[in-house]
């Protein structure tokens, strides 16, 4: 059982925050598949949150079944970050996470996300001010640094620990690298050696075997998985099996069909805008059928469908014959 302050979870496997991906339905799907210890929301702008932006507040809806849940905020103004963190706490989130790793230009220009690694005084001020503002566990997610020559993840890790942060997560690429090259896991091992608070390793885990290897090679306390969970929402359950010394199960065609339909029904229940729901569904079905025989035909077919009924029929037809009744 891993604890971030007062919040404990098991297994030590964390869904990485992913804007446009880790929405309410996706988090619930992962919870229902099982094996994930902690889920994280898409990042939320502290400015939008403090202004009471309606879309942002809607994005922050979650339900008890998702718990424990972490909400990630970003921004560059310490007072407004603290105010945003108070909102996160007041809506009952289990954990508040600060984003210091986003490499997107839009975020960097606002001097938030990974840009804060270029100004550790400001980073410290934000961390300390947010820490004083809330009682729930506080975590920080960051990269190796802004660029190769200015790597300062160890320094930022020590600042976090000194300011009372409960855990840190490292995606060991630089902002400059974006997603190119490989995530250098030796940096996770170095951070783990340098700190006594929990260190979460992240980056390039594509299978349950990779997750186990990350634990072994870095000594990290938890593994955080991002992109691989889109194509394989079973990855947490599979990793949990490996951690228990059991053989991980591959999802069957029936599992895939049930997952797509469950996601579909959830979207239709929770999204009142049909066009948006269908767009999301096409995207998710694309991932869930990745690498299966004939998946491309299904993806092409649903690309042109515009009614829920037609979508369900196409999915059921596709799996008919593959799935024994
Ligand atoms: C589509 C997408 C959106 C992301 N959004 C966020 C975000 O909102 N906050 C954040 O800290 N990281 C974000 N990330 C980075 C991931 O959390 C993670 O650090 C990165 O993808 C590396 O892990 P992986 O190799 O397991 O995908 C995003 C990544 C992707 C692919």
XYZ file of C-alpha atoms and ligand atoms in Angstrom:
356
model
C 0.000 0.000 0.000
C 1.502 3.336 -1.065
C 0.612 6.525 0.807
C 0.747 10.134 -0.260
C 0.274 11.714 3.127
C -3.154 10.640 4.334
C -4.210 9.011 1.053
C -3.249 5.370 0.512
C -3.771 3.362 -2.646
C -2.976 -0.027 -4.051
C -1.667 -1.187 -6.497
C 0.979 1.537 -6.929
C -0.111 2.223 -10.510
C -1.205 5.690 -11.572
C -3.088 6.962 -14.610
C -1.074 9.873 -16.056
C -2.985 13.110 -16.581
C -3.687 13.570 -20.299
C -5.557 16.584 -21.623
C -8.391 15.533 -23.927
C -8.057 11.890 -22.824
C -8.398 11.303 -19.087
C -11.942 12.601 -18.910
C -14.676 11.290 -16.670
C -15.705 8.404 -18.899
C -12.174 7.228 -19.533
C -11.322 7.306 -15.829
C -14.440 5.301 -15.030
C -13.680 2.773 -17.757
C -10.234 2.246 -16.256
C -11.674 1.868 -12.763
C -14.128 -0.733 -14.028
C -11.439 -2.663 -15.889
C -9.428 -2.540 -12.650
C -5.804 -2.531 -11.579
C -5.336 1.231 -11.448
C -4.509 2.597 -7.980
C -4.921 6.326 -8.620
C -6.537 8.232 -11.475
C -5.728 11.783 -12.535
C -7.867 14.329 -14.282
C -6.896 16.337 -17.371
C -4.982 19.447 -16.295
C -6.999 22.475 -15.301
C -5.956 26.112 -15.739
C -5.809 27.854 -12.362
C -6.807 31.115 -14.043
C -9.926 29.567 -15.601
C -10.780 27.817 -12.357
C -10.506 30.958 -10.266
C -12.613 32.884 -12.799
C -15.261 30.168 -12.425
C -15.116 29.247 -16.119
C -18.093 27.007 -16.778
C -16.335 24.551 -19.118
C -13.530 24.110 -16.596
C -15.925 23.495 -13.720
C -17.831 20.952 -15.821
C -14.571 19.205 -16.645
C -13.975 18.752 -12.923
C -17.024 16.554 -12.318
C -16.160 13.141 -10.966
C -17.884 10.440 -8.949
C -16.960 8.381 -5.891
C -16.297 5.289 -7.980
C -13.231 7.055 -9.399
C -11.573 7.553 -6.006
C -8.862 8.113 -5.129
C -8.665 10.895 -7.680
C -6.077 13.593 -8.219
C -6.772 16.925 -9.884
C -3.905 18.669 -11.622
C -3.692 22.447 -11.872
C -1.302 24.678 -13.775
C -0.449 28.349 -13.704
C 2.275 30.834 -12.915
C 0.736 33.023 -10.224
C 1.249 31.662 -6.706
C -1.802 33.337 -5.155
C -4.138 32.157 -7.914
C -2.641 28.673 -7.875
C -3.374 28.574 -4.140
C -6.920 29.725 -4.759
C -7.366 27.080 -7.443
C -5.978 24.438 -5.077
C -8.567 25.481 -2.483
C -11.296 24.884 -5.052
C -9.808 21.455 -5.796
C -9.897 20.663 -2.083
C -13.395 22.072 -1.639
C -14.892 19.821 -4.318
C -13.558 16.836 -2.399
C -10.636 15.707 -4.586
C -8.291 13.356 -2.745
C -5.062 14.873 -4.061
C -4.003 18.152 -5.687
C -1.228 17.938 -8.271
C 0.805 20.810 -9.722
C 1.879 20.598 -13.346
C 5.499 21.617 -13.853
C 6.072 19.420 -16.859
C 3.858 20.562 -19.714
C 6.060 21.365 -22.732
C 3.287 22.853 -24.926
C 4.213 26.294 -26.246
C 0.890 27.775 -25.216
C 1.545 26.778 -21.588
C 5.271 27.611 -21.633
C 4.554 31.108 -22.926
C 2.315 31.714 -19.921
C 5.339 30.689 -17.824
C 3.528 27.683 -16.414
C 4.060 23.961 -16.879
C 7.679 23.109 -17.584
C 8.627 26.797 -17.911
C 8.632 26.824 -14.105
C 11.692 24.582 -14.229
C 13.434 27.607 -15.741
C 12.582 29.687 -12.674
C 12.968 27.593 -9.553
C 12.387 30.575 -7.255
C 8.931 31.016 -8.718
C 8.406 27.245 -8.662
C 9.284 27.201 -4.950
C 6.983 30.141 -4.254
C 4.078 28.397 -5.985
C 4.703 25.116 -4.189
C 5.027 26.762 -0.765
C 1.946 28.966 -1.257
C -0.202 26.081 -2.478
C 1.067 23.864 0.340
C -0.031 26.397 2.952
C -3.438 26.760 1.294
C -4.634 23.135 1.453
C -4.590 20.143 3.779
C -5.082 17.350 1.250
C -1.930 15.699 -0.127
C -0.021 17.780 -2.653
C 2.051 16.291 -5.469
C 4.124 17.815 -8.264
C 4.730 16.344 -11.728
C 7.741 17.525 -13.693
C 10.204 16.720 -16.448
C 14.025 16.441 -16.425
C 14.375 20.161 -17.131
C 13.687 22.693 -19.832
C 16.605 21.472 -21.937
C 19.410 18.942 -21.722
C 22.035 21.467 -20.546
C 19.841 22.826 -17.734
C 18.501 19.612 -16.215
C 17.423 20.442 -12.681
C 14.922 17.749 -11.743
C 16.991 16.790 -8.678
C 16.954 20.368 -7.460
C 13.223 20.716 -8.047
C 12.641 17.364 -6.325
C 14.539 18.598 -3.257
C 12.539 21.833 -3.251
C 9.326 19.798 -3.319
C 10.453 17.637 -0.436
C 11.593 20.673 1.592
C 8.269 22.450 1.082
C 6.154 19.548 2.283
C 5.042 17.986 -1.003
C 3.779 14.428 -0.454
C 5.058 12.800 -3.665
C 6.615 13.736 -7.001
C 6.265 12.248 -10.475
C 9.043 12.450 -13.047
C 8.685 12.131 -16.827
C 12.411 12.118 -17.555
C 12.430 13.924 -20.901
C 13.236 17.623 -21.256
C 10.599 20.099 -22.429
C 12.688 20.659 -25.550
C 12.478 16.944 -26.330
C 8.675 16.987 -26.201
C 8.041 13.253 -26.854
C 11.118 12.561 -28.994
C 13.881 10.136 -28.070
C 13.576 7.820 -25.097
C 12.596 8.615 -21.525
C 15.846 8.120 -19.592
C 14.805 6.004 -16.620
C 18.208 6.388 -14.909
C 17.006 9.892 -13.992
C 14.072 8.354 -12.118
C 16.540 6.141 -10.214
C 18.649 9.203 -9.362
C 15.637 11.133 -8.105
C 14.548 8.176 -6.007
C 17.995 8.035 -4.422
C 17.946 11.769 -3.690
C 14.526 11.957 -1.997
C 12.696 10.287 0.833
C 9.145 11.163 -0.295
C 7.545 8.755 -2.823
C 8.834 9.056 -6.388
C 6.562 8.069 -9.255
C 8.246 6.971 -12.479
C 6.700 7.839 -15.823
C 7.596 7.599 -19.492
C 7.527 5.001 -22.256
C 5.858 2.192 -20.327
C 4.123 0.319 -23.144
C 3.340 -3.003 -21.479
C 2.920 -4.640 -18.081
C 6.426 -6.054 -18.484
C 7.780 -2.518 -19.004
C 6.065 -1.362 -15.815
C 7.684 -4.155 -13.850
C 11.034 -3.298 -15.413
C 10.606 0.341 -14.382
C 10.028 -0.692 -10.751
C 13.099 -2.950 -10.899
C 15.475 -0.569 -12.670
C 14.591 2.633 -10.824
C 13.314 1.603 -7.385
C 10.376 4.013 -7.922
C 7.429 3.798 -5.528
C 4.741 3.856 -8.226
C 4.560 3.671 -11.994
C 2.498 6.189 -13.938
C 1.201 5.181 -17.358
C -0.041 7.565 -20.027
C -0.306 6.796 -23.717
C -0.283 3.011 -23.382
C -3.515 3.098 -21.374
C -5.335 4.513 -24.393
C -4.583 1.501 -26.584
C -4.599 -0.956 -23.739
C -6.878 -0.015 -20.825
C -6.117 -3.509 -19.431
C -2.460 -2.592 -18.836
C -3.025 -1.826 -15.137
C -4.776 -5.101 -14.478
C -2.044 -6.927 -16.363
C 0.667 -5.163 -14.346
C -1.166 -5.933 -11.114
C -1.144 -9.632 -12.078
C 2.598 -9.526 -12.753
C 3.192 -7.783 -9.421
C 1.337 -10.657 -7.735
C 3.445 -13.181 -9.613
C 0.508 -14.237 -11.797
C 0.309 -14.528 -15.572
C -1.364 -11.411 -17.062
C -4.507 -12.057 -19.127
C -4.940 -10.706 -22.640
C -8.348 -9.093 -23.256
C -10.696 -11.213 -25.349
C -12.761 -9.880 -28.260
C -15.771 -9.978 -25.918
C -13.863 -7.769 -23.456
C -13.135 -5.269 -26.237
C -16.724 -5.209 -27.446
C -18.073 -4.776 -23.923
C -15.580 -2.000 -23.234
C -16.486 -0.052 -26.383
C -20.204 -0.389 -25.711
C -19.827 0.515 -22.036
C -17.841 3.602 -22.985
C -20.461 4.446 -25.572
C -23.356 4.198 -23.118
C -21.517 6.299 -20.570
C -20.786 8.990 -23.116
C -24.384 9.096 -24.283
C -25.609 9.372 -20.702
C -23.177 12.093 -19.686
C -22.641 14.115 -22.865
C -25.615 16.029 -24.096
C -23.945 17.130 -27.307
C -24.339 14.251 -29.777
C -21.712 15.429 -32.261
C -19.092 15.732 -29.558
C -20.025 12.333 -28.078
C -19.702 10.625 -31.469
C -16.395 12.343 -32.137
C -15.038 11.134 -28.794
C -16.324 7.675 -29.414
C -14.659 7.375 -32.805
C -11.395 8.378 -31.188
C -11.690 5.914 -28.309
C -12.891 3.064 -30.520
C -9.852 3.742 -32.710
C -7.578 3.128 -29.754
C -9.446 0.144 -28.345
C -9.343 -1.696 -31.683
C -5.713 -0.886 -32.295
C -3.755 -3.915 -33.465
C -6.706 -6.303 -33.789
C -7.431 -8.056 -37.080
C -9.967 -6.109 -39.128
C -9.891 -3.175 -36.697
C -9.117 -0.771 -39.520
C -12.359 -1.652 -41.356
C -14.387 -0.933 -38.227
C -12.590 2.375 -37.740
C -13.266 3.362 -41.358
C -16.901 2.357 -41.081
C -17.680 4.238 -37.900
C -15.871 7.289 -39.270
C -18.917 8.038 -41.393
C -21.712 7.044 -38.989
C -23.711 9.771 -37.357
C -26.277 8.067 -35.144
C -25.874 6.154 -31.883
C -27.955 3.231 -33.203
C -25.811 2.851 -36.324
C -22.703 2.958 -34.180
C -23.895 0.206 -31.828
C -24.928 -1.957 -34.777
C -21.575 -1.526 -36.486
C -19.710 -2.511 -33.317
C -21.968 -5.496 -32.628
C -21.743 -6.670 -36.225
C -17.977 -6.370 -36.199
C -17.666 -8.565 -33.143
C -20.377 -11.037 -34.177
C -18.851 -14.352 -35.058
C -15.618 -13.406 -33.271
C -17.315 -13.636 -29.915
C -18.870 -17.008 -29.041
C -22.422 -16.400 -27.775
C -2.509 13.639 -25.213
C -1.646 13.910 -24.010
C -2.039 14.860 -23.087
C -1.245 15.107 -21.947
N -1.687 15.991 -21.007
C -0.980 16.162 -19.849
C -1.482 16.972 -18.796
O -2.585 17.538 -18.870
N -0.700 17.094 -17.681
C 0.515 16.473 -17.543
O 1.176 16.603 -16.504
N 0.987 15.679 -18.516
C 0.280 15.504 -19.650
N 0.734 14.648 -20.608
C 1.973 13.888 -20.344
C 1.657 12.525 -19.707
O 1.055 12.683 -18.447
C 2.935 11.671 -19.557
O 3.839 12.369 -18.728
C 3.625 11.393 -20.885
O 2.691 11.014 -21.877
C 4.685 10.299 -20.749
O 4.118 9.097 -20.277
P 3.772 7.855 -21.289
O 5.030 7.560 -22.055
O 3.324 6.757 -20.394
O 2.698 8.358 -22.216
C -0.017 14.406 -21.757
C 0.362 13.465 -22.709
C -0.425 13.194 -23.822
C 0.023 12.159 -24.812
